[in-house]
Coordinates of C-alpha atoms and ligand atoms in Angstrom, one line a residue:
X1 CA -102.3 95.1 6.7
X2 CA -102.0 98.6 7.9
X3 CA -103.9 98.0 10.8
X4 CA -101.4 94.9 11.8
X5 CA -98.1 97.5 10.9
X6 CA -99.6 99.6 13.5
X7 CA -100.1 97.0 16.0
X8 CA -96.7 95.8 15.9
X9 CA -95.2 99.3 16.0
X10 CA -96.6 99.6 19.2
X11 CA -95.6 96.4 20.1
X12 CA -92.2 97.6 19.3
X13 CA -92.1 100.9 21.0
X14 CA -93.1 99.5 24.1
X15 CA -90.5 96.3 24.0
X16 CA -88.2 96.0 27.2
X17 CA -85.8 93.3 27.8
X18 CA -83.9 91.9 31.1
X19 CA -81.9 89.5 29.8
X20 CA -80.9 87.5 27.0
X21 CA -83.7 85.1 26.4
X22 CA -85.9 88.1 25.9
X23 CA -83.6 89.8 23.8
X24 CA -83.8 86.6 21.7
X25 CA -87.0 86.5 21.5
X26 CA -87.7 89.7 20.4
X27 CA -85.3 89.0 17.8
X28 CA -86.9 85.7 16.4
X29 CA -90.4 87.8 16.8
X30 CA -89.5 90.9 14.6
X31 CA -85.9 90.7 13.2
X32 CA -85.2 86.9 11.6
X33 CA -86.2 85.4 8.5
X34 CA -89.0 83.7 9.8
X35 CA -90.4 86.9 11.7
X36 CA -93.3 88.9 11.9
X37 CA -92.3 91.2 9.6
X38 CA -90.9 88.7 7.3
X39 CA -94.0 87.0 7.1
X40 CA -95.9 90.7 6.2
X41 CA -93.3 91.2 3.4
X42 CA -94.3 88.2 1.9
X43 CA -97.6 89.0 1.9
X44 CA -97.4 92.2 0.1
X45 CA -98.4 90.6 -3.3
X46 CA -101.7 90.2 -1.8
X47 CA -102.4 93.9 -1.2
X48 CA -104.3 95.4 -3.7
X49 CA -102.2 97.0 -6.6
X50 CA -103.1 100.6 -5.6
X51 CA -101.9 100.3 -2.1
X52 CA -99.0 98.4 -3.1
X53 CA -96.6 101.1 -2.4
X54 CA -97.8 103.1 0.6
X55 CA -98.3 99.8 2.4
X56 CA -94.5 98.7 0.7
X57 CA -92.7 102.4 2.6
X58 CA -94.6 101.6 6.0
X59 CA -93.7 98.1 6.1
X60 CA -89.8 99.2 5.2
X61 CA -90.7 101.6 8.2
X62 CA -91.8 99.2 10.5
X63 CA -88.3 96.5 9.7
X64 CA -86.1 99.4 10.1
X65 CA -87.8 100.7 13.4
X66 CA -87.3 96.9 14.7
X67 CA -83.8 96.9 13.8
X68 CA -83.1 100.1 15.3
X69 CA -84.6 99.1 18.6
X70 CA -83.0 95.7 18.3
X71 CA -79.9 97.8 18.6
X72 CA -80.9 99.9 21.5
X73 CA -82.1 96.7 23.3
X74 CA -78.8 95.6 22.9
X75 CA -77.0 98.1 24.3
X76 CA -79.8 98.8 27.1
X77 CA -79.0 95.5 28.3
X78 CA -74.8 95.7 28.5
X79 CA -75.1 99.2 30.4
X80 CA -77.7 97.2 32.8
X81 CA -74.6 94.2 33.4
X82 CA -72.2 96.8 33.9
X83 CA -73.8 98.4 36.4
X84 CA -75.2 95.4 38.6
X85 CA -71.4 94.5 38.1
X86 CA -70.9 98.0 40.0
X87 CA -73.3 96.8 43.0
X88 CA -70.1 95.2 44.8
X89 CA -69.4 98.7 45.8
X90 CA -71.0 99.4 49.3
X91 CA -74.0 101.5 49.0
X92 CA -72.5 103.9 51.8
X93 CA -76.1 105.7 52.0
X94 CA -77.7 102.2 53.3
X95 CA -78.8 102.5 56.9
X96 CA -76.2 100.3 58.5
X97 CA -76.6 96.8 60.1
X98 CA -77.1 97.4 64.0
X99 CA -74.4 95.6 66.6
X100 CA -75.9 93.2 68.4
X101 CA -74.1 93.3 71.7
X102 CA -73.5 90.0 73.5
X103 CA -73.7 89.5 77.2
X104 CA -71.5 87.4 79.4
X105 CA -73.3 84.6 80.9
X106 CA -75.2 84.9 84.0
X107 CA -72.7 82.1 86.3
X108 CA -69.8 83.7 84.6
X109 CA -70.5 87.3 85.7
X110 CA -71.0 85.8 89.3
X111 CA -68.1 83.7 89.3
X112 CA -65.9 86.9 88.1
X113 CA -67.8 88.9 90.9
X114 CA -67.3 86.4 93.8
X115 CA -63.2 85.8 92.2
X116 CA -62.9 89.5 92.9
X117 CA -64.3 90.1 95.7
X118 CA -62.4 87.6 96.8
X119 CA -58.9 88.5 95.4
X120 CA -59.1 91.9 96.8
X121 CA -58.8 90.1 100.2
X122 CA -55.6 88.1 99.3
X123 CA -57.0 85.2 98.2
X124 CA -55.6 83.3 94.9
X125 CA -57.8 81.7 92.5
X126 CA -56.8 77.8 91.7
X127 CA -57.9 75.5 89.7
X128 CA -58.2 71.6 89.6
X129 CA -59.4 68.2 87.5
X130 CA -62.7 67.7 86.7
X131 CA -62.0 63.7 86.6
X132 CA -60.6 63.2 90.1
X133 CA -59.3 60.1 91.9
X134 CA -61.1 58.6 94.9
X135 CA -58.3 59.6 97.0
X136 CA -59.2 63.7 96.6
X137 CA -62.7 63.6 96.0
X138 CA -63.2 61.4 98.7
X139 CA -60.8 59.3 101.2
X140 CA -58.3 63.1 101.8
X141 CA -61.4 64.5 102.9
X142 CA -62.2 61.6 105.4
X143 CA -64.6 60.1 103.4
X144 CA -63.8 56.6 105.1
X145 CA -64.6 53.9 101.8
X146 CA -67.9 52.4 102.4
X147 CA -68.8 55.6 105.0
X148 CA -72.1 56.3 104.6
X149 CA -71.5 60.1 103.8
X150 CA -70.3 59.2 100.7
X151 CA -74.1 58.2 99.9
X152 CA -74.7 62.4 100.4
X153 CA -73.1 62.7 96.9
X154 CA -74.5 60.9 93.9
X155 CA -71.2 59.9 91.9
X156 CA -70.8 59.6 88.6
X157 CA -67.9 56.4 88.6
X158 CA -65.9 56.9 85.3
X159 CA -63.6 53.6 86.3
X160 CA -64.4 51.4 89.7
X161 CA -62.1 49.0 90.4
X162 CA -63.1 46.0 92.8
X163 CA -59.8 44.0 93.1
X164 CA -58.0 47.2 94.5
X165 CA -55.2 47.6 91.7
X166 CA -56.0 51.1 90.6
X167 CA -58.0 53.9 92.7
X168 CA -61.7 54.5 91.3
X169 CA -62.1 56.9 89.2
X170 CA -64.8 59.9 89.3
X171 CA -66.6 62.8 88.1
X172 CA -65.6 65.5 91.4
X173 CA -68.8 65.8 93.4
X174 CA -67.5 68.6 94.8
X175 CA -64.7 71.3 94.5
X176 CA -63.5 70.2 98.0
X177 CA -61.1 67.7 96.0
X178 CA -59.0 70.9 94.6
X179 CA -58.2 71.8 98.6
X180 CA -56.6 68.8 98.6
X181 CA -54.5 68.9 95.7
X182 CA -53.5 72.3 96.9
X183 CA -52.7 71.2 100.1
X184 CA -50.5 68.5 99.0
X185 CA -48.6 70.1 96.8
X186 CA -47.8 73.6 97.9
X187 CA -46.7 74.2 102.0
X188 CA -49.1 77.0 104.3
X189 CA -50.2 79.5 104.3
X190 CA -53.0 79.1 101.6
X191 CA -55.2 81.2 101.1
X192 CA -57.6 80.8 97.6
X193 CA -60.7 80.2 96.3
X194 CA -61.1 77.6 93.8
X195 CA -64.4 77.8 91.1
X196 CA -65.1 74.8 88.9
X197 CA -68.0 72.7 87.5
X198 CA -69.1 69.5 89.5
X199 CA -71.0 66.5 88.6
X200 CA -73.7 64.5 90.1
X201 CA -76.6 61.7 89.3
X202 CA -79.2 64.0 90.0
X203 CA -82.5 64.3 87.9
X204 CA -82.8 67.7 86.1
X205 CA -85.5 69.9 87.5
X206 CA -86.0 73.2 88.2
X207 CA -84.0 73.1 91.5
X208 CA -81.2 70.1 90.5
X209 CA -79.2 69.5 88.2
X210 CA -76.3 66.9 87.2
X211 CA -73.8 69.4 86.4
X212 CA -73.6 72.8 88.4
X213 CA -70.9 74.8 89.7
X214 CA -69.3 75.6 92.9
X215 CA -66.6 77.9 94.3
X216 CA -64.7 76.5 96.9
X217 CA -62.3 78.5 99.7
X218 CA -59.4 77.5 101.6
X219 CA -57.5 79.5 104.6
X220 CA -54.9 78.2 106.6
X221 CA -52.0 79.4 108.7
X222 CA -51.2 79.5 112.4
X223 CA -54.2 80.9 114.6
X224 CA -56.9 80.7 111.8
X225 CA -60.7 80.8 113.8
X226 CA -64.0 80.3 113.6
X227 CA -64.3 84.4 113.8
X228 CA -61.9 84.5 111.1
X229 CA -64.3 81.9 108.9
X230 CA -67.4 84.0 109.8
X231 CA -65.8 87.4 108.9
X232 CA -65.0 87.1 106.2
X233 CA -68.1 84.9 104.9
X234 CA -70.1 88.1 106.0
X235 CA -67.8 90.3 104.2
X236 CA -68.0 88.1 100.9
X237 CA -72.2 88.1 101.4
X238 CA -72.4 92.0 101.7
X239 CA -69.9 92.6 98.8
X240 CA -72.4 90.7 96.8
X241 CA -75.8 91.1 98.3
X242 CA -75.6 94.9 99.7
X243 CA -74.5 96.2 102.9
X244 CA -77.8 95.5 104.6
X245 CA -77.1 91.7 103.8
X246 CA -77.4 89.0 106.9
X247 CA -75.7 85.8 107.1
X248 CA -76.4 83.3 109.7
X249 CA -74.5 80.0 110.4
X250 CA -76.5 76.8 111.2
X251 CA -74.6 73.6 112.5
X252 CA -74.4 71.0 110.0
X253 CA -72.1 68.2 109.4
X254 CA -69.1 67.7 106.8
X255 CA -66.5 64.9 107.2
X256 CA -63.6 67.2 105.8
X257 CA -64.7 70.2 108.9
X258 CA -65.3 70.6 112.7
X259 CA -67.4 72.2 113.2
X260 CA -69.1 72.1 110.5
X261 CA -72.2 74.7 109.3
X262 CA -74.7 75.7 106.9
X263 CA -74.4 79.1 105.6
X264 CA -77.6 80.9 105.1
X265 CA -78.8 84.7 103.4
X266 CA -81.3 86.7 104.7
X267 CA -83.9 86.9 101.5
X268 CA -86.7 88.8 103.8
X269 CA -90.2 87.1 104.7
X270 CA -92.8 89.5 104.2
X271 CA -94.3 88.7 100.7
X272 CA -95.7 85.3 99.6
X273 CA -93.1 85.0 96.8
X274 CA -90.2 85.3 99.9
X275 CA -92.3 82.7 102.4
X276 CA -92.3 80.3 99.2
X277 CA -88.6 80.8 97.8
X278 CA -87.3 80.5 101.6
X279 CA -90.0 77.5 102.8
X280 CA -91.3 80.5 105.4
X281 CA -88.1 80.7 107.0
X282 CA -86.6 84.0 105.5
X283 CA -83.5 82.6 104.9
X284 CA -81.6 80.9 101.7
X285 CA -79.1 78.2 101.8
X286 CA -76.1 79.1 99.6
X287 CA -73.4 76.7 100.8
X288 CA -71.0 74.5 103.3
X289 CA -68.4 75.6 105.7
X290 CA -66.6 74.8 108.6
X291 CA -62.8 74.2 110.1
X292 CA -60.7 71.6 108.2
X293 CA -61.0 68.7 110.0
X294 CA -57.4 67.7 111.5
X295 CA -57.5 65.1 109.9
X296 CA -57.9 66.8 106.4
X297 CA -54.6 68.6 107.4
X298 CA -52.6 65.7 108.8
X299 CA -53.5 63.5 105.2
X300 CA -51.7 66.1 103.3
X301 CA -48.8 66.4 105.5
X302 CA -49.9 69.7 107.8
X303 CA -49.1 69.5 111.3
X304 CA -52.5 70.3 112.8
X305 CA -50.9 71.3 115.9
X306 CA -49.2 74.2 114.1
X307 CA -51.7 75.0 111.6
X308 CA -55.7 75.8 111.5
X309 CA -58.1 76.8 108.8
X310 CA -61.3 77.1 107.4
X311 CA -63.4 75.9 104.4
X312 CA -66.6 76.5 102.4
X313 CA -68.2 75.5 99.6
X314 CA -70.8 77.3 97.9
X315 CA -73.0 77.0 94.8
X316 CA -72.5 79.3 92.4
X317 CA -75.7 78.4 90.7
X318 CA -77.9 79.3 93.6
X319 CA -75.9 82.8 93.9
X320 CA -77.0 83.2 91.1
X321 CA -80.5 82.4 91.4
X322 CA -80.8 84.8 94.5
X323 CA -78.9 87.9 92.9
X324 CA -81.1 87.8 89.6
X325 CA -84.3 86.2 90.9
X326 CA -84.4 83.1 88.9
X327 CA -86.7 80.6 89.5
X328 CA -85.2 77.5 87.4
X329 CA -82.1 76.1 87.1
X330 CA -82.6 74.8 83.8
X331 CA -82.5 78.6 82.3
X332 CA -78.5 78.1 82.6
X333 CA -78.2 75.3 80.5
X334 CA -80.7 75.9 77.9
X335 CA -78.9 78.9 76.0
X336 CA -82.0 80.5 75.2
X337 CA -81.2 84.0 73.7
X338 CA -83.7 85.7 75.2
X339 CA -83.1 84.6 78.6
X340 CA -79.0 85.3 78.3
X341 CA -80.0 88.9 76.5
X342 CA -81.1 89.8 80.0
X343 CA -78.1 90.1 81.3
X344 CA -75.9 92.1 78.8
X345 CA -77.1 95.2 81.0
X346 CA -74.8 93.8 83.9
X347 CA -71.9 93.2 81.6
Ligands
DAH1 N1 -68.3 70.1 99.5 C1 -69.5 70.4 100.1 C2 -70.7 70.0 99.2 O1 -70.5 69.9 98.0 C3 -69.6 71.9 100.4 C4 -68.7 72.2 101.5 C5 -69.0 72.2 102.8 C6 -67.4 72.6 101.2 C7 -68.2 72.6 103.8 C8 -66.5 73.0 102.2 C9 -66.9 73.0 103.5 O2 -65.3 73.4 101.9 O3 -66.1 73.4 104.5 O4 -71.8 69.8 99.6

């Protein structure tokens, strides 16, 4: 039996407890009735008479040790509570969480750039419907119905109506719709550039997509030229691009302008990566442009005698592309962290 008592001392000096459960079951092990020790107490009367008494102390010994650690279990476990309780204060010597800074998105920093660039030379930024009638996406801009230019533009039709009752609804195709509505509503000179998301039935690849974005620009007033139109196109292009930036003007065709041109950016021709991004040409297409047709004017109530002016339309997508070197379209839409990280730098 002395042996045991010794055993279970140990066992008792070296108890530790988390919680309750193991508080409780140290105390069915060595403090209730039906404990350890209990069950040694009863079976004193089997010790042999002379040992009786010495084995009698160190078993009293042993109980009283277990109730005094019972006790300092006890409180062991209320000072731990308290002080996980006291864990809602901040440990202050904690390395802190770093800031992770965000970055405006690529389309947006160009859009900002190109609205500034823009507003320093007097023009106003305006805005227009997304949903447009058939009138300013299409017929204002002499879009004929049934022309085939309209077949240039893969609509989206929201509403079409075939008996005639209502105009035909649609997703803009273009910004071009915005001139119009400015155009109707306001009296020359305007001069303002007009940025918005446009929608077409394109497939998504790496070079088209069904929704993109375009910033459009309007100038009219008496004596407006084609020098006027190309001046300031340069300008905006070596704003953007650098000083060393070339633009060049290739004749085209737009129903809403006449003349009507392509506007190009020198990219540079030497490498194979510049003969493949340009098709071997050198040069990058990055929008529209021309004079407003007369008859653009004369449907929104400008006497084209009196007034001239000048358009362009440009995709604000493919700026994009050329200032940061991106190769797929796609990268706008996908929201891929680690592509948008890249560009916190520019912020
Ligand atoms: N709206 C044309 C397009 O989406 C771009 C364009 C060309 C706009 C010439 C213009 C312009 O204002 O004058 O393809």
């Amino acid at each position: 039996m002395e042996d045991q008592i010794n055993i279970l001392q140990e066992e008792i000096n070296q108890y530790t407890v988390q919680n309750e459960e193991e508080l409780e079951t140290y105390r069915m092990r060595f403090i209730s009735r039906k404990s350890v020790i209990g069950d040694l107490l009863t079976a004193i009367k089997d010790v042999a008479p002379e040992q009786r008494k010495e084995t009698g102390i160190k078993l009293n010994q042993l109980k009283n040790a277990a109730q005094a650690k019972f006790k300092e279990l006890i409180s062991e476990l209320e000072n731990q509570n308290n002080s996980t309780k006291k864990t809602d204060i901040p440990d202050l010597t904690l390395p802190s969480i770093p800031d992770e800074l965000g970055a405006i998105h690529p389309l947006t920093q160009v859009r900002n750039r190109i609205t500034e660039i823009f507003e320093r030379i007097g023009f106003q930024v305006v805005d227009g419907p997304e949903i447009e009638d058939d009138r300013h996406n299409f017929t204002a801009l002499n879009f004929p119905p049934n022309h085939p230019a309209r077949e240039m533009q893969d609509t989206f039709f929201i509403e079409k109506d075939s008996v005639g009752n209502r105009p035909d609804m649609v997703l803009r195709t273009h910004t071009s719709s915005v001139q119009i509505r400015m155009m109707e509503e306001g009296k020359p000179p305007f001069r303002a550039i007009m940025p918005g998301r446009v929608f077409r039935n394109e497939a998504i690849s790496a070079r088209a997509h069904c929704v993109f974005h375009q910033v459009e620009g309007l100038y009219v007033d008496r004596n407006v030229s084609f020098a006027d139109l190309k001046q300031t196109l340069l300008h905006f292009a070596k704003e953007l691009f650098g000083p060393k930036t070339r633009i060049r003007l290739r004749p085209s065709y737009f129903p809403f302008t006449e003349p009507s041109a392509e506007l190009d950016i020198w990219w540079g021709n030497e490498t194979e990566a510049d003969k493949r991004i340009t098709k071997g040409t050198g040069w990058l297409e990055i929008g529209g442009c021309g004079m407003v047709d007369p008859f653009v004017l004369e449907s929104c109530g400008i006497d084209a005698e009196e007034f001239t002016g000048f358009a362009f339309g440009m995709g604000i997508e493919r700026i994009a592309m050329i200032k940061y070197q991106i190769k797929d379209l796609r990268l706008f839409t996908e929201n891929d962290i680690r592509f948008l990280k890249q560009f916190s730098q520019f912020n």
